[in-house]
Tab-separated table of C-alpha atoms in Angstrom:
chain	number	residue	atom	x	y	z
U	1	UNK	CA	174.470	62.848	27.587
U	2	UNK	CA	174.354	66.687	27.120
U	3	UNK	CA	174.524	68.133	30.662
U	4	UNK	CA	176.393	70.908	29.651
U	5	UNK	CA	175.180	72.081	25.987
U	6	UNK	CA	175.527	75.697	25.121
U	7	UNK	CA	172.099	77.353	24.137
U	8	UNK	CA	173.991	77.665	20.816
U	9	UNK	CA	175.591	73.601	20.413
U	10	UNK	CA	171.542	73.051	21.336
U	11	UNK	CA	170.161	74.990	18.675
U	12	UNK	CA	172.670	74.130	15.802
U	13	UNK	CA	172.045	70.537	16.601
U	14	UNK	CA	168.051	71.191	16.664
U	15	UNK	CA	168.307	72.959	12.777
U	16	UNK	CA	170.841	69.655	11.573
U	17	UNK	CA	167.738	67.353	13.280
U	18	UNK	CA	165.169	69.407	11.439
U	19	UNK	CA	167.259	69.058	8.164
U	20	UNK	CA	167.525	65.573	8.430
U	21	UNK	CA	164.628	64.761	8.897
U	22	UNK	CA	161.484	64.997	6.641
U	23	UNK	CA	159.932	68.683	7.258
U	24	UNK	CA	156.466	69.547	6.488
U	25	UNK	CA	156.289	73.455	5.705
U	26	UNK	CA	153.724	73.984	7.851
U	27	UNK	CA	156.102	72.677	10.394
U	28	UNK	CA	158.966	74.990	9.412
U	29	UNK	CA	157.134	77.758	10.481
U	30	UNK	CA	155.042	76.735	13.266
U	31	UNK	CA	151.710	76.322	11.721
U	32	UNK	CA	148.808	74.001	11.143
U	33	UNK	CA	147.086	71.865	8.257
U	34	UNK	CA	145.583	74.622	7.225
U	35	UNK	CA	144.659	76.268	4.444
U	36	UNK	CA	143.856	80.245	5.846
U	37	UNK	CA	146.674	81.806	6.805
U	38	UNK	CA	147.220	85.130	7.799
U	39	UNK	CA	149.729	86.296	5.304
U	40	UNK	CA	151.126	88.971	6.895
U	41	UNK	CA	152.296	86.581	10.633
U	42	UNK	CA	153.948	83.982	7.898
U	43	UNK	CA	155.938	87.231	6.295
U	44	UNK	CA	157.211	88.339	9.495
U	45	UNK	CA	157.960	84.157	10.865
U	46	UNK	CA	159.822	83.796	7.952
U	47	UNK	CA	161.259	87.254	8.231
U	48	UNK	CA	162.351	86.159	11.908
U	49	UNK	CA	163.299	82.843	10.853
U	50	UNK	CA	165.386	84.013	7.688
U	51	UNK	CA	167.516	86.613	10.530
U	52	UNK	CA	168.389	83.861	13.024
U	53	UNK	CA	169.514	80.968	10.337
U	54	UNK	CA	171.379	83.598	7.579
U	55	UNK	CA	174.188	81.831	6.428
U	56	UNK	CA	176.374	85.817	7.290
U	57	UNK	CA	176.170	84.999	10.696
U	58	UNK	CA	178.238	81.516	10.016
U	59	UNK	CA	180.889	83.078	7.970
U	60	UNK	CA	183.480	81.882	10.768
U	61	UNK	CA	181.567	78.854	12.373
U	62	UNK	CA	182.551	75.339	11.184
U	63	UNK	CA	182.214	74.253	7.487
U	64	UNK	CA	178.943	71.686	8.856
U	65	UNK	CA	177.486	74.503	10.447
U	66	UNK	CA	178.173	76.695	7.864
U	67	UNK	CA	176.397	73.720	5.293
U	68	UNK	CA	173.526	73.554	7.709
U	69	UNK	CA	172.944	76.804	7.398
U	70	UNK	CA	172.462	77.034	4.259
U	71	UNK	CA	170.337	73.958	4.279
U	72	UNK	CA	167.554	75.804	6.603
U	73	UNK	CA	168.141	79.199	4.726
U	74	UNK	CA	167.010	76.920	1.151
U	75	UNK	CA	164.552	75.429	3.827
U	76	UNK	CA	163.116	78.307	4.787
U	77	UNK	CA	163.229	79.841	1.148
U	78	UNK	CA	160.670	76.879	-0.609
U	79	UNK	CA	158.591	77.016	2.434
U	80	UNK	CA	157.961	79.810	2.289
U	81	UNK	CA	157.464	80.719	-2.182
U	82	UNK	CA	154.450	77.705	-1.594
U	83	UNK	CA	152.420	78.845	2.177
U	84	UNK	CA	152.561	82.785	1.546
U	85	UNK	CA	149.976	80.988	-2.560
U	86	UNK	CA	146.839	80.156	-2.092
U	87	UNK	CA	146.912	77.557	-4.745
U	88	UNK	CA	150.588	76.062	-3.860
U	89	UNK	CA	149.724	75.817	-0.498
U	90	UNK	CA	146.351	73.561	-1.288
U	91	UNK	CA	148.636	72.010	-3.758
U	92	UNK	CA	151.463	71.209	-1.137
U	93	UNK	CA	148.692	70.540	1.205
U	94	UNK	CA	147.351	67.487	-1.454
U	95	UNK	CA	151.210	66.008	-1.921
U	96	UNK	CA	151.638	65.717	1.721
U	97	UNK	CA	148.557	63.914	1.729
U	98	UNK	CA	149.117	61.868	-0.819
U	99	UNK	CA	147.010	63.044	-3.752
U	100	UNK	CA	148.764	64.667	-7.626
U	101	UNK	CA	145.970	67.075	-10.012
U	102	UNK	CA	144.906	63.712	-12.095
U	103	UNK	CA	143.036	65.552	-14.821
U	104	UNK	CA	141.901	62.269	-16.459
U	105	UNK	CA	139.338	62.178	-14.036
U	106	UNK	CA	137.753	66.083	-15.343
U	107	UNK	CA	134.314	65.633	-16.411
U	108	UNK	CA	133.792	65.186	-20.511
U	109	UNK	CA	131.708	68.230	-20.763
U	110	UNK	CA	134.297	70.207	-19.424
U	111	UNK	CA	137.156	68.164	-21.033
U	112	UNK	CA	134.625	69.057	-23.977
U	113	UNK	CA	134.883	72.908	-23.002
U	114	UNK	CA	138.923	72.955	-22.448
U	115	UNK	CA	139.599	71.170	-25.961
U	116	UNK	CA	137.124	74.159	-27.397
U	117	UNK	CA	138.950	76.933	-25.994
U	118	UNK	CA	142.229	75.590	-26.982
U	119	UNK	CA	141.101	75.337	-30.942
U	120	UNK	CA	139.856	79.456	-30.217
U	121	UNK	CA	143.757	79.817	-28.965
U	122	UNK	CA	144.765	78.030	-31.815
U	123	UNK	CA	142.787	80.428	-34.281
U	124	UNK	CA	144.544	83.128	-32.574
U	125	UNK	CA	147.704	81.926	-32.701
U	126	UNK	CA	147.326	81.634	-36.479
U	127	UNK	CA	146.541	85.563	-37.426
U	128	UNK	CA	142.801	84.324	-37.432
U	129	UNK	CA	140.966	85.885	-34.904
U	130	UNK	CA	139.544	89.067	-35.018
U	131	UNK	CA	141.080	91.391	-31.662
U	132	UNK	CA	137.642	91.439	-30.416
U	133	UNK	CA	137.854	87.524	-30.964
U	134	UNK	CA	141.006	87.827	-28.966
U	135	UNK	CA	139.389	89.763	-25.841
U	136	UNK	CA	136.211	87.195	-25.591
U	137	UNK	CA	138.098	84.489	-25.331
U	138	UNK	CA	140.465	86.398	-22.840
U	139	UNK	CA	137.669	86.940	-21.472
U	140	UNK	CA	136.234	83.812	-20.835
U	141	UNK	CA	139.598	82.183	-19.746
U	142	UNK	CA	140.127	85.040	-16.678
U	143	UNK	CA	136.138	84.124	-15.909
U	144	UNK	CA	136.567	80.229	-15.806
U	145	UNK	CA	139.795	81.327	-13.869
U	146	UNK	CA	138.499	83.492	-11.657
U	147	UNK	CA	135.818	80.811	-10.673
U	148	UNK	CA	138.288	78.340	-9.711
U	149	UNK	CA	139.651	80.097	-7.451
U	150	UNK	CA	136.384	81.186	-5.835
U	151	UNK	CA	135.923	77.594	-5.613
U	152	UNK	CA	139.323	76.777	-4.331
U	153	UNK	CA	139.176	79.134	-1.501
U	154	UNK	CA	135.760	77.844	-0.415
U	155	UNK	CA	137.270	74.106	0.066
U	156	UNK	CA	140.363	75.654	1.745
U	157	UNK	CA	137.889	77.796	3.976
U	158	UNK	CA	135.790	74.242	4.447
U	159	UNK	CA	139.410	72.234	4.721
U	160	UNK	CA	139.708	74.612	8.491
U	161	UNK	CA	136.905	73.843	9.166
U	162	UNK	CA	136.692	69.896	9.143
U	163	UNK	CA	140.321	70.055	10.658
U	164	UNK	CA	139.669	72.474	14.014
U	165	UNK	CA	135.806	70.369	14.440
U	166	UNK	CA	137.958	67.232	14.615
U	167	UNK	CA	135.921	65.279	11.825
U	168	UNK	CA	136.278	62.164	11.125
U	169	UNK	CA	138.582	60.684	8.303
U	170	UNK	CA	136.038	59.835	5.825
U	171	UNK	CA	134.882	63.465	5.655
U	172	UNK	CA	138.533	65.088	5.587
U	173	UNK	CA	139.419	62.068	2.887
U	174	UNK	CA	136.537	63.386	0.638
U	175	UNK	CA	137.024	67.334	1.653
U	176	UNK	CA	140.796	66.333	-0.492
U	177	UNK	CA	139.794	64.300	-3.472
U	178	UNK	CA	137.247	67.866	-3.431
U	179	UNK	CA	139.917	69.970	-3.806
U	180	UNK	CA	141.910	67.640	-5.976
U	181	UNK	CA	139.056	67.612	-8.147
U	182	UNK	CA	139.622	71.467	-8.240
U	183	UNK	CA	142.951	71.597	-8.670
U	184	UNK	CA	142.912	68.984	-11.519
U	185	UNK	CA	140.403	71.077	-13.404
U	186	UNK	CA	141.766	74.768	-12.331
U	187	UNK	CA	145.259	73.395	-13.697
U	188	UNK	CA	143.419	73.194	-17.586
U	189	UNK	CA	142.404	76.680	-16.997
U	190	UNK	CA	145.486	77.910	-16.245
U	191	UNK	CA	147.428	76.499	-19.107
U	192	UNK	CA	145.086	77.967	-21.321
U	193	UNK	CA	145.682	80.890	-19.946
U	194	UNK	CA	149.449	81.241	-19.996
U	195	UNK	CA	149.338	80.333	-23.318
U	196	UNK	CA	146.791	82.712	-24.624
U	197	UNK	CA	148.950	85.694	-22.640
U	198	UNK	CA	152.169	83.978	-24.395
U	199	UNK	CA	150.234	85.290	-27.926
U	200	UNK	CA	150.016	88.978	-26.650
């Protein structure tokens, strides 16, 4: 029984409880599982929680409390890094819901396009592409990356609409599968973009 528990003891007990159970990053910031998050509000919550749980405030506390503060800070940092980035946020939600991007299910025509773009990158790496060809390749990959980013934003909006409207599970699962398909294909394009950037 905790009749005489101080506010500080209660906070420490709750923090330990939070860290001992599987907590999702949305819950860390007391957010619903929606994909459109106000970045300024998220940052404000992050800074407030970081100040409250910063290990420096526990430098004279018992070792258990100091370790707890370090764990809480790490959790806050991981959660913030993930949720502030729109694509990582979608990836995280999919992971929470049991989905993993699977490029093997991408349409054959898309995979052929990726193969062709990859061939062009290999030509550029080998020095067999002119600056004009490299620029055209870079523009094409940028265009495709922007297209996927727009699709992810649209799919995120649809997820939020379905979640707010309390839609049936089938519709929610269909939307998760759609977002998973988009991310699976987008990962190919973003990998090509990174390879091309490495060439310079």
